[in-house]
mmCIF file of C-alpha atoms in Angstrom:
data_model
loop_
_atom_site.group_PDB
_atom_site.id
_atom_site.type_symbol
_atom_site.label_atom_id
_atom_site.label_comp_id
_atom_site.label_asym_id
_atom_site.label_seq_id
_atom_site.Cartn_x
_atom_site.Cartn_y
_atom_site.Cartn_z
ATOM 1 C CA MET A 91 29.359 14.785 39.078
ATOM 2 C CA SER A 92 26.297 12.960 37.817
ATOM 3 C CA GLY A 93 22.797 13.590 39.027
ATOM 4 C CA ALA A 94 19.715 11.412 39.110
ATOM 5 C CA ASN A 95 17.995 11.535 35.734
ATOM 6 C CA PRO A 96 14.268 12.260 36.256
ATOM 7 C CA ASN A 97 13.576 11.065 32.714
ATOM 8 C CA ALA A 98 15.039 7.568 33.198
ATOM 9 C CA GLN A 99 11.713 5.709 33.012
ATOM 10 C CA PHE A 100 10.491 5.897 29.435
ATOM 11 C CA THR A 101 7.697 3.910 27.879
ATOM 12 C CA ARG A 102 8.144 2.352 24.504
ATOM 13 C CA ARG A 103 8.861 4.895 21.788
ATOM 14 C CA TYR A 104 6.559 4.001 18.907
ATOM 15 C CA ASP A 105 7.788 7.029 16.944
ATOM 16 C CA LEU A 106 11.324 5.543 16.921
ATOM 17 C CA ASP A 107 9.929 2.171 15.860
ATOM 18 C CA TRP A 108 8.273 3.866 12.904
ATOM 19 C CA LEU A 109 11.393 5.838 11.970
ATOM 20 C CA ARG A 110 13.390 2.579 11.965
ATOM 21 C CA ILE A 111 10.771 0.949 9.752
ATOM 22 C CA ILE A 112 10.743 3.934 7.397
ATOM 23 C CA ALA A 113 14.540 4.100 7.159
ATOM 24 C CA PHE A 114 14.889 0.401 6.368
ATOM 25 C CA GLY A 115 11.992 0.592 3.928
ATOM 26 C CA LEU A 116 13.607 3.453 2.061
ATOM 27 C CA LEU A 117 16.870 1.525 2.007
ATOM 28 C CA ILE A 118 15.111 -1.396 0.330
ATOM 29 C CA PHE A 119 13.701 0.933 -2.367
ATOM 30 C CA TYR A 120 17.067 2.646 -2.723
ATOM 31 C CA HIS A 121 18.681 -0.667 -3.581
ATOM 32 C CA ILE A 122 15.972 -1.404 -6.111
ATOM 33 C CA GLY A 123 16.860 1.998 -7.650
ATOM 34 C CA MET A 124 20.530 1.003 -7.711
ATOM 35 C CA PHE A 125 19.631 -1.715 -10.254
ATOM 36 C CA PHE A 126 18.356 1.005 -12.631
ATOM 37 C CA ASN A 127 20.721 3.966 -12.182
ATOM 38 C CA THR A 128 24.090 4.541 -13.870
ATOM 39 C CA GLU A 129 26.339 3.855 -10.845
ATOM 40 C CA GLY A 130 28.185 0.596 -10.505
ATOM 41 C CA TRP A 131 26.348 -2.130 -8.571
ATOM 42 C CA HIS A 132 26.073 -5.893 -8.282
ATOM 43 C CA ALA A 133 23.678 -6.199 -11.221
ATOM 44 C CA LYS A 134 22.322 -3.604 -13.658
ATOM 45 C CA SER A 135 19.316 -3.215 -15.903
ATOM 46 C CA LEU A 136 20.012 -2.954 -19.632
ATOM 47 C CA GLY A 137 17.778 0.158 -19.447
ATOM 48 C CA ALA A 138 19.805 1.840 -16.707
ATOM 49 C CA ASN A 139 19.509 5.618 -16.726
ATOM 50 C CA ASP A 140 20.008 8.641 -14.492
ATOM 51 C CA ALA A 141 16.334 9.645 -14.042
ATOM 52 C CA MET A 142 16.131 8.694 -10.378
ATOM 53 C CA GLU A 143 19.639 9.656 -9.331
ATOM 54 C CA PRO A 144 18.941 13.139 -7.933
ATOM 55 C CA LEU A 145 16.291 11.735 -5.595
ATOM 56 C CA MET A 146 18.468 8.823 -4.634
ATOM 57 C CA TRP A 147 21.341 11.145 -3.855
ATOM 58 C CA LEU A 148 19.024 13.202 -1.615
ATOM 59 C CA SER A 149 18.255 10.103 0.451
ATOM 60 C CA SER A 150 21.866 8.963 0.798
ATOM 61 C CA PRO A 151 23.126 11.419 3.483
ATOM 62 C CA TRP A 152 20.591 10.570 6.166
ATOM 63 C CA ARG A 153 19.074 7.041 5.884
ATOM 64 C CA LEU A 154 21.896 5.151 7.633
ATOM 65 C CA PRO A 155 22.744 8.004 10.027
ATOM 66 C CA LEU A 156 19.117 7.918 11.158
ATOM 67 C CA LEU A 157 19.347 4.186 11.745
ATOM 68 C CA PHE A 158 22.558 4.631 13.765
ATOM 69 C CA LEU A 159 20.881 7.417 15.812
ATOM 70 C CA VAL A 160 17.920 5.163 16.645
ATOM 71 C CA SER A 161 20.356 2.313 17.429
ATOM 72 C CA GLY A 162 22.180 4.647 19.849
ATOM 73 C CA VAL A 163 18.882 5.237 21.700
ATOM 74 C CA ALA A 164 18.275 1.489 21.864
ATOM 75 C CA ILE A 165 21.817 0.855 23.062
ATOM 76 C CA ARG A 166 21.254 3.237 25.966
ATOM 77 C CA PHE A 167 18.078 1.502 27.137
ATOM 78 C CA LEU A 168 19.415 -2.007 26.698
ATOM 79 C CA SER A 169 22.778 -1.316 28.276
ATOM 80 C CA ASP A 170 21.107 0.294 31.303
ATOM 81 C CA LYS A 171 18.934 -2.784 31.680
ATOM 82 C CA LEU A 172 21.656 -5.399 31.217
ATOM 83 C CA GLY A 173 24.928 -3.798 32.245
ATOM 84 C CA SER A 174 28.132 -3.839 30.176
ATOM 85 C CA ALA A 175 28.982 -7.550 30.250
ATOM 86 C CA ARG A 176 25.460 -8.858 29.613
ATOM 87 C CA PHE A 177 24.923 -6.219 26.903
ATOM 88 C CA ALA A 178 28.101 -7.364 25.072
ATOM 89 C CA ALA A 179 26.959 -10.981 25.382
ATOM 90 C CA ASP A 180 23.463 -10.109 24.149
ATOM 91 C CA ARG A 181 24.751 -8.194 21.099
ATOM 92 C CA SER A 182 27.158 -11.025 20.304
ATOM 93 C CA TRP A 183 24.337 -13.564 20.444
ATOM 94 C CA ARG A 184 21.911 -11.401 18.521
ATOM 95 C CA LEU A 185 24.178 -9.929 15.805
ATOM 96 C CA PHE A 186 27.145 -12.223 15.150
ATOM 97 C CA PRO A 187 25.010 -15.180 13.903
ATOM 98 C CA VAL A 188 23.256 -12.765 11.523
ATOM 99 C CA ILE A 189 26.601 -11.578 10.140
ATOM 100 C CA LEU A 190 28.009 -15.093 9.728
ATOM 101 C CA PHE A 191 24.854 -16.592 8.198
ATOM 102 C CA GLY A 192 24.360 -13.521 6.083
ATOM 103 C CA MET A 193 27.812 -13.584 4.585
ATOM 104 C CA TYR A 194 27.891 -17.316 3.805
ATOM 105 C CA PHE A 195 24.306 -17.905 2.709
ATOM 106 C CA VAL A 196 22.311 -14.699 2.135
ATOM 107 C CA VAL A 197 24.901 -12.563 0.367
ATOM 108 C CA ALA A 198 26.625 -15.350 -1.624
ATOM 109 C CA PRO A 199 24.101 -15.296 -4.496
ATOM 110 C CA GLN A 200 24.706 -11.542 -4.927
ATOM 111 C CA THR A 201 28.369 -12.210 -5.453
ATOM 112 C CA TYR A 202 27.621 -15.038 -7.867
ATOM 113 C CA VAL A 203 25.432 -12.729 -9.971
ATOM 114 C CA GLU A 204 28.012 -9.935 -9.880
ATOM 115 C CA LEU A 205 30.837 -12.244 -11.039
ATOM 116 C CA ARG A 206 28.637 -13.834 -13.700
ATOM 117 C CA SER A 207 27.717 -10.344 -15.010
ATOM 118 C CA ALA A 208 31.393 -9.448 -15.149
ATOM 119 C CA GLY A 209 32.225 -12.656 -16.985
ATOM 120 C CA GLU A 210 34.649 -13.830 -14.273
ATOM 121 C CA ILE A 211 33.036 -17.179 -13.576
ATOM 122 C CA ALA A 212 31.225 -19.846 -15.588
ATOM 123 C CA PRO A 213 27.627 -20.890 -14.751
ATOM 124 C CA GLY A 214 27.414 -23.155 -11.723
ATOM 125 C CA LEU A 215 26.493 -22.026 -8.274
ATOM 126 C CA VAL A 216 27.956 -25.087 -6.563
ATOM 127 C CA ASN A 217 31.441 -24.620 -8.035
ATOM 128 C CA PHE A 218 31.315 -20.895 -7.283
ATOM 129 C CA TYR A 219 30.295 -21.558 -3.668
ATOM 130 C CA ARG A 220 33.250 -23.838 -3.050
ATOM 131 C CA GLY A 221 35.575 -20.925 -3.801
ATOM 132 C CA TYR A 222 33.409 -18.387 -2.078
ATOM 133 C CA ALA A 223 33.024 -20.231 1.207
ATOM 134 C CA PHE A 224 36.341 -22.046 1.527
ATOM 135 C CA GLU A 225 38.961 -19.782 -0.064
ATOM 136 C CA TRP A 226 39.474 -16.554 1.878
ATOM 137 C CA ASP A 227 39.688 -13.774 -0.697
ATOM 138 C CA GLY A 228 39.179 -16.107 -3.666
ATOM 139 C CA PRO A 229 40.597 -15.661 -7.176
ATOM 140 C CA TRP A 230 38.166 -12.898 -8.232
ATOM 141 C CA SER A 231 37.969 -9.144 -8.331
ATOM 142 C CA ILE A 232 35.676 -9.156 -5.294
ATOM 143 C CA HIS A 233 36.865 -10.064 -1.815
ATOM 144 C CA THR A 234 34.999 -13.174 -0.647
ATOM 145 C CA PRO A 235 33.190 -13.955 1.515
ATOM 146 C CA THR A 236 31.697 -10.488 1.791
ATOM 147 C CA TRP A 237 28.934 -8.734 3.754
ATOM 148 C CA ASN A 238 27.687 -6.290 1.057
ATOM 149 C CA HIS A 239 24.553 -4.516 2.426
ATOM 150 C CA LEU A 240 24.985 -6.137 5.862
ATOM 151 C CA TRP A 241 27.836 -3.734 6.645
ATOM 152 C CA TYR A 242 25.440 -1.835 8.947
ATOM 153 C CA VAL A 243 25.064 -4.954 11.141
ATOM 154 C CA VAL A 244 28.812 -5.519 11.202
ATOM 155 C CA TYR A 245 29.552 -1.930 12.192
ATOM 156 C CA LEU A 246 26.843 -1.855 14.830
ATOM 157 C CA PHE A 247 28.172 -5.104 16.293
ATOM 158 C CA VAL A 248 31.690 -3.700 16.496
ATOM 159 C CA TYR A 249 30.554 -0.400 17.968
ATOM 160 C CA SER A 250 28.475 -2.225 20.602
ATOM 161 C CA LEU A 251 31.488 -4.277 21.758
ATOM 162 C CA LEU A 252 33.801 -1.254 21.740
ATOM 163 C CA LEU A 253 31.349 0.885 23.711
ATOM 164 C CA ALA A 254 30.353 -1.767 26.254
ATOM 165 C CA PRO A 255 33.289 -1.207 28.670
ATOM 166 C CA LEU A 256 32.655 2.548 28.470
ATOM 167 C CA PHE A 257 29.002 2.503 29.488
ATOM 168 C CA PRO A 258 29.552 3.528 33.131
ATOM 169 C CA LEU A 259 31.450 6.617 31.948
ATOM 170 C CA LEU A 260 29.031 7.374 29.102
ATOM 171 C CA ARG A 261 26.033 7.011 31.453
ATOM 172 C CA ARG A 262 27.566 9.447 33.956
ATOM 173 C CA LEU A 263 28.211 11.975 31.147
ATOM 174 C CA ALA A 264 24.730 11.585 29.637
ATOM 175 C CA ASP A 265 23.053 11.909 33.037
ATOM 176 C CA SER A 266 25.308 14.577 34.442
ATOM 177 C CA SER A 267 23.812 17.704 35.973
ATOM 178 C CA ALA A 268 25.337 19.779 33.143
ATOM 179 C CA MET A 269 23.785 17.622 30.411
ATOM 180 C CA LEU A 270 20.356 17.590 32.077
ATOM 181 C CA ALA A 271 20.565 21.389 32.507
ATOM 182 C CA ALA A 272 21.472 21.746 28.867
ATOM 183 C CA GLY A 273 18.409 19.691 27.960
ATOM 184 C CA ARG A 274 16.139 21.860 30.090
ATOM 185 C CA LEU A 275 17.639 25.061 28.669
ATOM 186 C CA THR A 276 17.293 24.018 25.005
ATOM 187 C CA ALA A 277 13.692 22.916 25.667
ATOM 188 C CA SER A 278 12.700 26.219 27.235
ATOM 189 C CA ASN A 279 14.558 28.774 25.188
ATOM 190 C CA GLY A 280 14.227 29.229 21.418
ATOM 191 C CA PHE A 281 17.761 30.558 20.891
ATOM 192 C CA ALA A 282 19.256 27.756 22.993
ATOM 193 C CA ALA A 283 17.182 25.212 21.077
ATOM 194 C CA SER A 284 19.076 26.195 17.935
ATOM 195 C CA LEU A 285 22.125 24.575 19.481
ATOM 196 C CA VAL A 286 20.440 21.208 18.825
ATOM 197 C CA ILE A 287 20.935 22.022 15.150
ATOM 198 C CA LEU A 288 24.338 23.706 15.380
ATOM 199 C CA VAL A 289 26.360 21.671 17.852
ATOM 200 C CA PRO A 290 26.082 18.211 16.103
ATOM 201 C CA LEU A 291 26.921 19.864 12.805
ATOM 202 C CA ILE A 292 30.414 20.689 14.084
ATOM 203 C CA PRO A 293 31.784 17.103 14.165
ATOM 204 C CA LEU A 294 29.865 16.238 11.013
ATOM 205 C CA LEU A 295 31.457 19.103 9.082
ATOM 206 C CA VAL A 296 34.892 18.337 10.530
ATOM 207 C CA ILE A 297 34.617 14.714 9.454
ATOM 208 C CA ARG A 298 33.462 15.725 5.954
ATOM 209 C CA PHE A 299 36.379 18.064 5.303
ATOM 210 C CA THR A 300 39.141 16.168 7.062
ATOM 211 C CA LEU A 301 38.590 12.432 6.998
ATOM 212 C CA ALA A 302 36.223 12.024 4.065
ATOM 213 C CA PRO A 303 38.588 13.206 1.292
ATOM 214 C CA ASP A 304 41.189 10.654 2.354
ATOM 215 C CA PHE A 305 38.827 7.858 3.381
ATOM 216 C CA PRO A 306 35.883 7.587 0.951
ATOM 217 C CA THR A 307 33.184 5.205 2.051
ATOM 218 C CA THR A 308 34.123 1.582 1.242
ATOM 219 C CA HIS A 309 32.320 -0.494 3.915
ATOM 220 C CA ASP A 310 35.701 -2.088 4.539
ATOM 221 C CA LEU A 311 35.758 -2.358 8.324
ATOM 222 C CA LEU A 312 39.460 -1.575 8.637
ATOM 223 C CA ASN A 313 39.729 1.258 6.083
ATOM 224 C CA ASP A 314 36.451 3.159 6.346
ATOM 225 C CA TRP A 315 37.395 5.819 8.899
ATOM 226 C CA ALA A 316 35.198 8.697 7.718
ATOM 227 C CA ASN A 317 32.164 6.409 7.692
ATOM 228 C CA HIS A 318 33.078 5.088 11.124
ATOM 229 C CA ALA A 319 33.426 8.630 12.487
ATOM 230 C CA ARG A 320 30.010 9.666 11.114
ATOM 231 C CA SER A 321 28.235 6.479 12.169
ATOM 232 C CA LEU A 322 29.700 6.385 15.659
ATOM 233 C CA THR A 323 28.891 10.072 16.153
ATOM 234 C CA MET A 324 25.250 9.293 15.429
ATOM 235 C CA VAL A 325 25.255 6.306 17.834
ATOM 236 C CA LEU A 326 26.643 8.520 20.547
ATOM 237 C CA LEU A 327 24.138 11.288 19.825
ATOM 238 C CA GLY A 328 21.369 8.734 20.186
ATOM 239 C CA TYR A 329 22.815 7.474 23.424
ATOM 240 C CA VAL A 330 22.973 10.988 24.870
ATOM 241 C CA LEU A 331 19.471 11.934 23.639
ATOM 242 C CA ALA A 332 17.846 8.684 24.804
ATOM 243 C CA LYS A 333 16.829 9.623 28.379
ATOM 244 C CA ASN A 334 17.200 13.365 28.289
ATOM 245 C CA ASP A 335 13.622 14.584 27.871
ATOM 246 C CA GLY A 336 14.787 18.201 27.511
ATOM 247 C CA PHE A 337 16.603 17.398 24.269
ATOM 248 C CA TRP A 338 13.561 15.661 22.820
ATOM 249 C CA ARG A 339 11.380 18.665 23.703
ATOM 250 C CA ALA A 340 14.039 20.915 22.136
ATOM 251 C CA ILE A 341 13.609 18.969 18.902
ATOM 252 C CA ASP A 342 9.908 19.666 19.110
ATOM 253 C CA ARG A 343 10.603 23.365 19.579
ATOM 254 C CA ILE A 344 13.097 23.577 16.724
ATOM 255 C CA LEU A 345 11.031 21.572 14.248
ATOM 256 C CA PRO A 346 9.748 24.519 12.161
ATOM 257 C CA VAL A 347 13.250 25.905 11.720
ATOM 258 C CA ALA A 348 14.728 22.498 10.955
ATOM 259 C CA GLY A 349 11.890 21.870 8.452
ATOM 260 C CA VAL A 350 12.531 25.143 6.603
ATOM 261 C CA ILE A 351 16.269 24.504 6.416
ATOM 262 C CA THR A 352 15.630 20.917 5.254
ATOM 263 C CA VAL A 353 13.251 21.952 2.464
ATOM 264 C CA THR A 354 15.501 24.798 1.310
ATOM 265 C CA ALA A 355 18.595 22.602 1.284
ATOM 266 C CA ALA A 356 16.736 19.781 -0.505
ATOM 267 C CA ILE A 357 15.604 22.146 -3.304
ATOM 268 C CA PHE A 358 19.131 23.538 -3.686
ATOM 269 C CA LEU A 359 20.713 20.058 -3.707
ATOM 270 C CA PHE A 360 18.160 18.677 -6.161
ATOM 271 C CA TRP A 361 18.915 21.572 -8.477
ATOM 272 C CA THR A 362 22.648 20.958 -8.050
ATOM 273 C CA TYR A 363 22.372 17.237 -8.700
ATOM 274 C CA SER A 364 20.203 17.903 -11.770
ATOM 275 C CA ASN A 365 22.911 20.250 -13.096
ATOM 276 C CA TRP A 366 25.954 18.385 -11.864
ATOM 277 C CA GLU A 367 28.346 19.133 -14.728
ATOM 278 C CA PRO A 368 28.173 22.934 -14.446
ATOM 279 C CA ALA A 369 28.145 22.631 -10.635
ATOM 280 C CA VAL A 370 31.505 20.841 -10.469
ATOM 281 C CA GLU A 371 33.028 23.570 -12.677
ATOM 282 C CA ASN A 372 31.985 26.283 -10.230
ATOM 283 C CA GLN A 373 33.925 26.077 -6.922
ATOM 284 C CA ALA A 374 31.568 28.387 -5.009
ATOM 285 C CA TRP A 375 28.569 26.351 -6.092
ATOM 286 C CA LEU A 376 30.315 23.063 -5.343
ATOM 287 C CA TRP A 377 31.454 24.038 -1.863
ATOM 288 C CA THR A 378 28.050 25.427 -1.041
ATOM 289 C CA ALA A 379 26.566 22.111 -2.073
ATOM 290 C CA ARG A 380 29.034 20.150 0.006
ATOM 291 C CA ILE A 381 28.213 22.153 3.122
ATOM 292 C CA SER A 382 24.497 22.086 2.365
ATOM 293 C CA ARG A 383 24.609 18.319 2.089
ATOM 294 C CA ILE A 384 25.934 17.989 5.640
ATOM 295 C CA VAL A 385 23.439 20.527 7.002
ATOM 296 C CA PHE A 386 20.630 18.728 5.159
ATOM 297 C CA SER A 387 21.697 15.322 6.510
ATOM 298 C CA TRP A 388 21.235 16.518 10.099
ATOM 299 C CA THR A 389 18.231 18.802 9.775
ATOM 300 C CA ILE A 390 16.195 16.197 7.893
ATOM 301 C CA ILE A 391 16.877 13.737 10.735
ATOM 302 C CA LEU A 392 15.740 16.351 13.262
ATOM 303 C CA SER A 393 12.661 17.066 11.105
ATOM 304 C CA LEU A 394 11.744 13.414 10.806
ATOM 305 C CA VAL A 395 12.223 12.838 14.520
ATOM 306 C CA GLY A 396 10.094 15.855 15.324
ATOM 307 C CA LEU A 397 7.341 14.867 12.899
ATOM 308 C CA ALA A 398 7.349 11.278 14.162
ATOM 309 C CA ARG A 399 6.907 12.538 17.703
ATOM 310 C CA ILE A 400 3.704 14.291 16.554
ATOM 311 C CA TYR A 401 2.238 11.915 13.966
ATOM 312 C CA LEU A 402 3.720 8.437 14.562
ATOM 313 C CA THR A 403 3.053 7.781 18.261
ATOM 314 C CA GLY A 404 0.294 5.259 17.882
ATOM 315 C CA ASP A 405 0.458 1.495 18.205
ATOM 316 C CA GLY A 406 -1.370 -1.178 16.244
ATOM 317 C CA PRO A 407 -0.961 -4.507 14.485
ATOM 318 C CA VAL A 408 0.878 -2.920 11.534
ATOM 319 C CA ARG A 409 3.536 -1.414 13.747
ATOM 320 C CA ARG A 410 3.958 -4.594 15.747
ATOM 321 C CA TYR A 411 4.245 -6.688 12.576
ATOM 322 C CA LEU A 412 6.706 -4.370 10.846
ATOM 323 C CA THR A 413 8.792 -3.837 13.975
ATOM 324 C CA GLU A 414 9.583 -7.523 13.964
ATOM 325 C CA ALA A 415 9.596 -8.024 10.220
ATOM 326 C CA ILE A 416 11.638 -5.102 8.978
ATOM 327 C CA PHE A 417 15.059 -6.411 10.045
ATOM 328 C CA PRO A 418 14.591 -9.812 8.266
ATOM 329 C CA TYR A 419 13.269 -7.801 5.299
ATOM 330 C CA TYR A 420 16.479 -5.824 5.307
ATOM 331 C CA ILE A 421 18.623 -8.953 5.526
ATOM 332 C CA LEU A 422 16.837 -10.647 2.585
ATOM 333 C CA HIS A 423 15.960 -7.767 0.271
ATOM 334 C CA GLN A 424 19.166 -7.092 -1.613
ATOM 335 C CA THR A 425 19.747 -10.714 -2.551
ATOM 336 C CA ILE A 426 16.171 -10.917 -3.874
ATOM 337 C CA THR A 427 16.632 -7.675 -5.826
ATOM 338 C CA VAL A 428 19.988 -8.662 -7.327
ATOM 339 C CA VAL A 429 18.986 -12.181 -8.335
ATOM 340 C CA ALA A 430 15.512 -11.206 -9.600
ATOM 341 C CA GLY A 431 16.945 -8.174 -11.412
ATOM 342 C CA TYR A 432 19.581 -10.338 -13.123
ATOM 343 C CA ALA A 433 16.923 -12.743 -14.269
ATOM 344 C CA LEU A 434 14.614 -9.985 -15.520
ATOM 345 C CA SER A 435 17.359 -8.185 -17.402
ATOM 346 C CA GLY A 436 17.608 -10.980 -19.956
ATOM 347 C CA LEU A 437 13.882 -10.923 -20.840
ATOM 348 C CA GLY A 438 13.906 -7.827 -22.991
ATOM 349 C CA LEU A 439 11.261 -6.013 -20.898
ATOM 350 C CA GLY A 440 10.806 -2.229 -20.796
ATOM 351 C CA VAL A 441 12.467 -0.418 -17.925
ATOM 352 C CA TRP A 442 9.137 0.478 -16.237
ATOM 353 C CA THR A 443 7.905 -3.106 -16.507
ATOM 354 C CA GLU A 444 11.191 -4.268 -15.008
ATOM 355 C CA PHE A 445 10.862 -1.748 -12.191
ATOM 356 C CA VAL A 446 7.305 -2.700 -11.247
ATOM 357 C CA LEU A 447 8.153 -6.413 -11.368
ATOM 358 C CA LEU A 448 11.301 -5.927 -9.291
ATOM 359 C CA VAL A 449 9.406 -3.943 -6.607
ATOM 360 C CA VAL A 450 6.700 -6.641 -6.458
ATOM 361 C CA ILE A 451 9.200 -9.528 -6.405
ATOM 362 C CA THR A 452 11.417 -7.856 -3.756
ATOM 363 C CA ALA A 453 8.537 -6.908 -1.465
ATOM 364 C CA GLY A 454 6.754 -10.220 -1.965
ATOM 365 C CA GLY A 455 9.944 -12.209 -1.479
ATOM 366 C CA CYS A 456 10.716 -10.411 1.756
ATOM 367 C CA ALA A 457 7.140 -10.987 3.054
ATOM 368 C CA VAL A 458 7.133 -14.692 2.137
ATOM 369 C CA GLY A 459 10.687 -15.124 3.453
ATOM 370 C CA PHE A 460 9.795 -13.575 6.779
ATOM 371 C CA GLU A 461 6.676 -15.723 7.191
ATOM 372 C CA ILE A 462 8.774 -18.834 6.575
ATOM 373 C CA ILE A 463 11.667 -17.715 8.802
ATOM 374 C CA ARG A 464 9.513 -16.817 11.753
ATOM 375 C CA ARG A 465 8.087 -20.334 11.843
ATOM 376 C CA ILE A 466 11.435 -22.186 11.751
ATOM 377 C CA PRO A 467 13.212 -21.999 15.153
ATOM 378 C CA PHE A 468 16.776 -22.511 13.903
ATOM 379 C CA LEU A 469 16.373 -19.726 11.297
ATOM 380 C CA ARG A 470 15.032 -17.109 13.691
ATOM 381 C CA PRO A 471 18.309 -16.163 15.398
ATOM 382 C CA VAL A 472 20.357 -16.071 12.175
ATOM 383 C CA MET A 473 17.802 -13.671 10.664
ATOM 384 C CA GLY A 474 17.699 -11.277 13.603
ATOM 385 C CA LEU A 475 14.683 -12.668 15.446
ATOM 386 C CA LYS A 476 14.522 -13.928 19.008
ATOM 387 C CA LEU A 477 14.431 -17.699 19.470
ATOM 388 C CA THR A 478 10.768 -17.657 20.423
ATOM 389 C CA GLU A 479 7.994 -15.375 19.277
ATOM 390 C CA LYS A 480 6.513 -13.262 22.060
ATOM 391 C CA GLN A 481 2.782 -12.988 22.387
ATOM 392 C CA SER A 482 2.868 -9.212 22.689
ATOM 393 C CA THR A 483 5.356 -6.380 22.337
ATOM 394 C CA LYS A 484 3.261 -3.837 24.174
ATOM 395 C CA ALA A 485 5.022 -4.131 27.497
ATOM 396 C CA ARG A 486 8.574 -3.757 26.269
ATOM 397 C CA PRO A 487 10.016 -0.505 27.689
ATOM 398 C CA ALA A 488 12.604 0.493 25.126
ATOM 399 C CA PRO A 489 12.919 0.789 21.327
ATOM 400 C CA GLN A 490 13.982 -2.495 19.771
ATOM 401 C CA THR A 491 16.538 -1.940 17.066
ATOM 402 C CA HIS A 492 19.429 -3.960 15.816
#
């Protein structure tokens, strides 16, 4: 039986806005790093090396899960406001045009560069685009058209539609007397607060050691089951957390412990990644690292949420600008990085010169692109913006995330 939720009226969560901005920002820098590391990617620097890989690997377990968690919070607020049918219609209107436009126009140049780098196509963007746009799964090693980095938007869109009919049930569960009591208990008792760390780790560990070995991450919507399980788990966690003030206060209480675990796990994992060859030869070391990675992925999210609740609660023009701009930045950034990186790689520059230029070009290109997009009405909805620009975001009651 569900009870009235006394925490149902929340003001805008600036801390979650900032976390969303930070997560997308790190993702942009991560993709710049992919141009320079030794892993396969759409384009590569001739000076590619493994110097940044341990740090990049440390960011991989939690960036997108954090975004899905924040998205789950936003889904709760928006679905409560609109109801299931209007929520599904809103997500279709807001996300599907981004996916379609992104695949056929934003991502296409990335595929062109990748196929040119592999020697699969001759120069000529127009000829390539005919095959890319009008031949489903064209005659290349890459499935076309593709969504590349926009997989997050695709998955969030699908999850939103799948969850929409279940909102009445999910709302009753999230606002049930038992869930509200659990929130109050974890907020008031230090031992109970540890459950905020331990309980979500159970599904994450199960997914890692059951689904993940058979379904490595591919971003293929129909064959990416471990990734779906992880991502949907984070969405549901965000949904449950959203209006339960007890759980948020429990995160505040558990912050020192989560922080210590995070720092300890990060040091161990960095050491492991820096000594990867001997680590894979030692089963005890390797299994400890596998478990530590899952623990780290959750405790760093808890730590960041807790720290944001302390230090990132203020508003201002920077937050308002970036809250609107960061999603178009995310849509644009990888194409700018891939195309600019491909052009720079033929100039014979040093790797640090390439890196600095690529950061400047990517950041500058995103900023200029956003300023253009926001002023052109027909581009706004296909780049994740509302049709008209609001005068102020101060009065909006819930976190805006896509």
